[in-house]
Coordinates of C-alpha atoms in Angstrom, one line a residue:
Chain A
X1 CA 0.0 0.0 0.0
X2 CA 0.9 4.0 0.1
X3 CA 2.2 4.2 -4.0
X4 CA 3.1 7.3 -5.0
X5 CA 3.7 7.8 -9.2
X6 CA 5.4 10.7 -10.2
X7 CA 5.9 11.3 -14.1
X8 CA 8.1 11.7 -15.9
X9 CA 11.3 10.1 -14.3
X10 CA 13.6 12.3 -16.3
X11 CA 13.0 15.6 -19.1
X12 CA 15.3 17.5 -21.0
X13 CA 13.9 21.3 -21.9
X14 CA 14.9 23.9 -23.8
X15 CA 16.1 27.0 -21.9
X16 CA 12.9 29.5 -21.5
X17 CA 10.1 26.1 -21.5
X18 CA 7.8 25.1 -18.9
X19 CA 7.8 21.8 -17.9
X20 CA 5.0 19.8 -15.7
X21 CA 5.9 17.3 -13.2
X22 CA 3.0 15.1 -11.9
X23 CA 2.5 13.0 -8.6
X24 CA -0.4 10.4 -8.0
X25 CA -1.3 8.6 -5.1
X26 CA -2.4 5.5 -6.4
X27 CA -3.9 3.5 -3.5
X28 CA -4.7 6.3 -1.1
X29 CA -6.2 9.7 -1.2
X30 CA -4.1 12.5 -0.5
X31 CA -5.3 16.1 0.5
X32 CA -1.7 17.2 1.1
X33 CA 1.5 16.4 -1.1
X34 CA 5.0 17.7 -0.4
X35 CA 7.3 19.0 -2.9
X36 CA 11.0 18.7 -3.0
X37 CA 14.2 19.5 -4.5
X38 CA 17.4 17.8 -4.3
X39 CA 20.8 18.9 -5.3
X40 CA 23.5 16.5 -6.3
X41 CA 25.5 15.3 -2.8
X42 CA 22.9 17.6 -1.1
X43 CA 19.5 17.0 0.6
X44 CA 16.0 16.6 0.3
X45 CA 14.9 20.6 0.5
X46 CA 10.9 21.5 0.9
X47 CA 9.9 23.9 -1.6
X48 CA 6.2 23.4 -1.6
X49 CA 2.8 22.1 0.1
X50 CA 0.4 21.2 -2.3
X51 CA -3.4 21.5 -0.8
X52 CA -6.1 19.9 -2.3
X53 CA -8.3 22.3 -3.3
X54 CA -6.4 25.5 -2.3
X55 CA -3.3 27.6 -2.6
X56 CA -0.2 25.7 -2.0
X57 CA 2.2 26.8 0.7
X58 CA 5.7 27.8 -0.1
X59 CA 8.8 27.6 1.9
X60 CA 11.0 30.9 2.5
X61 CA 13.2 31.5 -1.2
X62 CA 11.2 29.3 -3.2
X63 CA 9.1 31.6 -6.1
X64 CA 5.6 31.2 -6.5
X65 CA 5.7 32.5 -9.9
X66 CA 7.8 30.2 -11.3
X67 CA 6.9 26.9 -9.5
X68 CA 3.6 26.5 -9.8
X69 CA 1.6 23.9 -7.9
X70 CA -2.0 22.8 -8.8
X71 CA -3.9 19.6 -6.7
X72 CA -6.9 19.6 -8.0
X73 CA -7.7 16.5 -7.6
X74 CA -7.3 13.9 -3.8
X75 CA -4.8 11.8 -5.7
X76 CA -3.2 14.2 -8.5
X77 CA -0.6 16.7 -7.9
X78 CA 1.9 18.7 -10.4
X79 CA 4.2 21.0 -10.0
X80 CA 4.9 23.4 -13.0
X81 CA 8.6 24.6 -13.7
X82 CA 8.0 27.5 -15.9
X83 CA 10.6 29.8 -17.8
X84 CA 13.0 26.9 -17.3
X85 CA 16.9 28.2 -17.0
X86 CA 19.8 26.2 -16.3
X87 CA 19.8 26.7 -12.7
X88 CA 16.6 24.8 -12.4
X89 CA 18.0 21.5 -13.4
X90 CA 17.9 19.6 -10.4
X91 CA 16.1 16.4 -8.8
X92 CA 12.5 17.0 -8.2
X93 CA 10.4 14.5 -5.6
X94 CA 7.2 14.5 -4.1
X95 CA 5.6 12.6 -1.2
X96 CA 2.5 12.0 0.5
X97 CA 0.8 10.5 3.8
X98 CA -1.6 8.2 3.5
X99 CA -3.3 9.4 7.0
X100 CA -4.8 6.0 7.0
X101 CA -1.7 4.5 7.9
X102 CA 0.5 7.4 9.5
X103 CA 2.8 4.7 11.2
X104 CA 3.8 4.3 7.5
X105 CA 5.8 7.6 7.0
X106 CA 5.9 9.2 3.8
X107 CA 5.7 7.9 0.8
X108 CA 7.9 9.5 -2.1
X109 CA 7.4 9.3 -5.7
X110 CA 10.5 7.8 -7.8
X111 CA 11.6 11.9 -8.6
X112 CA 12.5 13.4 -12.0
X113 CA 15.3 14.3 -12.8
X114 CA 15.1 17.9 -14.9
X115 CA 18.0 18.9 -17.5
X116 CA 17.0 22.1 -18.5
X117 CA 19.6 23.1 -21.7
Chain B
X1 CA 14.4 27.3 12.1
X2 CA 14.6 24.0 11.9
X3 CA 17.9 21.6 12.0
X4 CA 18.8 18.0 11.5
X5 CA 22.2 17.1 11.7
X6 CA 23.5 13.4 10.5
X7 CA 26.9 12.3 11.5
X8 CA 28.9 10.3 10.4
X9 CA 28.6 12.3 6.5
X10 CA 30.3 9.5 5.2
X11 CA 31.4 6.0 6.0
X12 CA 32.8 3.1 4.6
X13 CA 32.8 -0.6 5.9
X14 CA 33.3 -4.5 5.3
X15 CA 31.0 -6.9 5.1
X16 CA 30.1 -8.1 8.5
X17 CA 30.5 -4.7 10.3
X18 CA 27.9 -3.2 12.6
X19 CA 27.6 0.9 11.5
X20 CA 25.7 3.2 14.0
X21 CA 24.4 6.3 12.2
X22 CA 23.7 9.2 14.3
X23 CA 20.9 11.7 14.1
X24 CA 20.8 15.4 16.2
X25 CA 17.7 18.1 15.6
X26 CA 16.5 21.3 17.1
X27 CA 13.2 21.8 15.8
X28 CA 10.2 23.8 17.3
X29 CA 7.2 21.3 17.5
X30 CA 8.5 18.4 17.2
X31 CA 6.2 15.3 16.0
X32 CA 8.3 12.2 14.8
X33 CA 11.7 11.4 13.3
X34 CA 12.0 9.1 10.1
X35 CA 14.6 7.0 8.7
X36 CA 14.9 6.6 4.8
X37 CA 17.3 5.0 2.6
X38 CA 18.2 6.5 -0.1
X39 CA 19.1 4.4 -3.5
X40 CA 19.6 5.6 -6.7
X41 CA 16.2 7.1 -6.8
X42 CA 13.1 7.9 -4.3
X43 CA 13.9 7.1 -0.5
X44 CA 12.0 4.6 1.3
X45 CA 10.8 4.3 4.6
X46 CA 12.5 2.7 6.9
X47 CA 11.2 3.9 10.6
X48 CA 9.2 6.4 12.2
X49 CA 10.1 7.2 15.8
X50 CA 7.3 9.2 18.0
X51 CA 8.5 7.7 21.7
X52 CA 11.8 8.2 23.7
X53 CA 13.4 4.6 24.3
X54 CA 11.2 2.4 22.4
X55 CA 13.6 0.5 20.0
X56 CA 11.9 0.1 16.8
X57 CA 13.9 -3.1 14.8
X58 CA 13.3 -4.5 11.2
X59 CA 15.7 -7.5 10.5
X60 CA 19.2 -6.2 11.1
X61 CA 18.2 -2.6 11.5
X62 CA 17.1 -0.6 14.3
X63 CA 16.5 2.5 15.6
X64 CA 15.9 5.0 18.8
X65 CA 15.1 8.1 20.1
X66 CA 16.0 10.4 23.3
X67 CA 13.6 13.3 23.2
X68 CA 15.5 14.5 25.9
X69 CA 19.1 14.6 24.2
X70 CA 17.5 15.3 20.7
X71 CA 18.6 12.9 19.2
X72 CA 18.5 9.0 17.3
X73 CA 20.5 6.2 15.9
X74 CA 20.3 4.0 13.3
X75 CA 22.3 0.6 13.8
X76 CA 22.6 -2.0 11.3
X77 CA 24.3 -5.1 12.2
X78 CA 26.0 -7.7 9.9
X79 CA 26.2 -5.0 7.0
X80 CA 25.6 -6.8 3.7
X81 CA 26.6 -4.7 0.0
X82 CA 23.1 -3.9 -0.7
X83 CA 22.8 -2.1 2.4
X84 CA 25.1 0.6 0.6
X85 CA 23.1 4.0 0.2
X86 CA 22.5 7.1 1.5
X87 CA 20.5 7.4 5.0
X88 CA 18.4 9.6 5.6
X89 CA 17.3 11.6 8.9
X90 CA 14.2 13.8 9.1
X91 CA 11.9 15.6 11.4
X92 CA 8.5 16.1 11.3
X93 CA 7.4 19.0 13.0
X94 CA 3.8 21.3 13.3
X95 CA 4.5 24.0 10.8
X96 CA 4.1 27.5 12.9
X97 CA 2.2 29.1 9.9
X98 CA 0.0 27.5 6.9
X99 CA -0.7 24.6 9.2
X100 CA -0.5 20.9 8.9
X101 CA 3.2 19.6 9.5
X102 CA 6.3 19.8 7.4
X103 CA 10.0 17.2 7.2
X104 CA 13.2 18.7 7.8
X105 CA 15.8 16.3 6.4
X106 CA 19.5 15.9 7.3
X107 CA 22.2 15.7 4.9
X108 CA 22.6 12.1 4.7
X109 CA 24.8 9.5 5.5
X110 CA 26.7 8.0 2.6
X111 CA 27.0 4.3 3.4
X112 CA 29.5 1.9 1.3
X113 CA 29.6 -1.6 2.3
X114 CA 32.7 -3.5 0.6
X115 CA 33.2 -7.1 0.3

């Protein structure tokens, strides 16, 4: 139980694109979703809370303009690099609870890793 | 704001060894601390720790906290090559604003486990 899908595993984008990243929780509902971000040799950093069904909540540094974050739906949510540069290729990876089974942790999506050229 | 420190950053071992990983946080709020190892890919779940002193064990690995010291380990015993990866620490924690509660994460530790 508690799968998380993210999609796609890996992009390559043109300098100036916008790219979508999704997440799905395939065997639970989810009304929050966590984004992340990780460097090479680095860390998972949050850069986003994804709400069902309202705004998302951004951590401190992380713009809202260019990563935008839509869950519309309990089980869908994606995260939108727009204006891609350079700087944003990184590893991208969401998670989830499945509050039916907090013992369980989070869950985290396989990540996607973002070339942007 | 939030910190989780992991120590050693690194570590390297035979076959056989037992490794202690260590885990230190400051964190307003606290909730629980996770465990994940990290692969090549998404991290999985390994523990979730709420309760000072209860060990929490899973074949050769197990794990503790000290709500008091701030603090947790992760011991694996009879380290196998496939238990080469990065560990992860993290703390869940009430966020202050926005609500609902957020993971702080650690660095890692980078295991290697030779033959």
């Amino acid at each position: 139980g508690a799968v998380v899908s993210q999609h796609p595993s890996r992009v390559i984008c043109k300098s100036g694109t916008s790219v979508k990243i999704e997440c799905r929780s395939l065997d639970f509902q989810a009304t929050t979703m966590f984004w992340y971000r990780q460097f090479p040799k680095q860390s998972l950093m949050l850069m986003a809370t994804s709400n069902e069904g309202s705004k998302a909540t951004y951590e401190q540094g992380v713009e809202k303009d260019k990563f935008l974050i839509n869950h519309a739906s309990l089980t869908l949510s994606t995260l939108t690099v727009t204006s891609a540069h350079p700087e944003d290729s990184s590893f991208y990876i969401c998670s989830a609870r499945d509050i039916q089974a907090p013992d369980r942790g989070y869950t985290f999506g396989s990540g996607t890793r973002l070339t942007v050229v | 704001e939030d910190k989780v420190v992991q120590s050693p950053l690194s570590l390297v071992v035979h076959e056989g060894d037992t490794v202690t990983l260590n885990c230190s946080y400051e964190v307003t709020n606290f909730r629980s601390l996770l465990w994940y190892k990290q692969e090549k890919k998404a991290p999985t779940f390994l523990f979730m720790l709420t309760s000072s002193g209860i060990e929490k064990k899973s074949g050769r690995l197990s794990s503790i906290l000290d709500k008091k010291e701030l603090f947790s380990i992760l011991n694996i015993t009879a380290t196998q090559t496939g238990d080469s990866a990065i560990y992860l620490c993290a703390v869940e924690a009430l966020r202050l604003t926005g609500g609902g509660n957020k993971l702080t994460f650690g660095t890692g530790t980078q295991l290697k486990v030779e033959l």
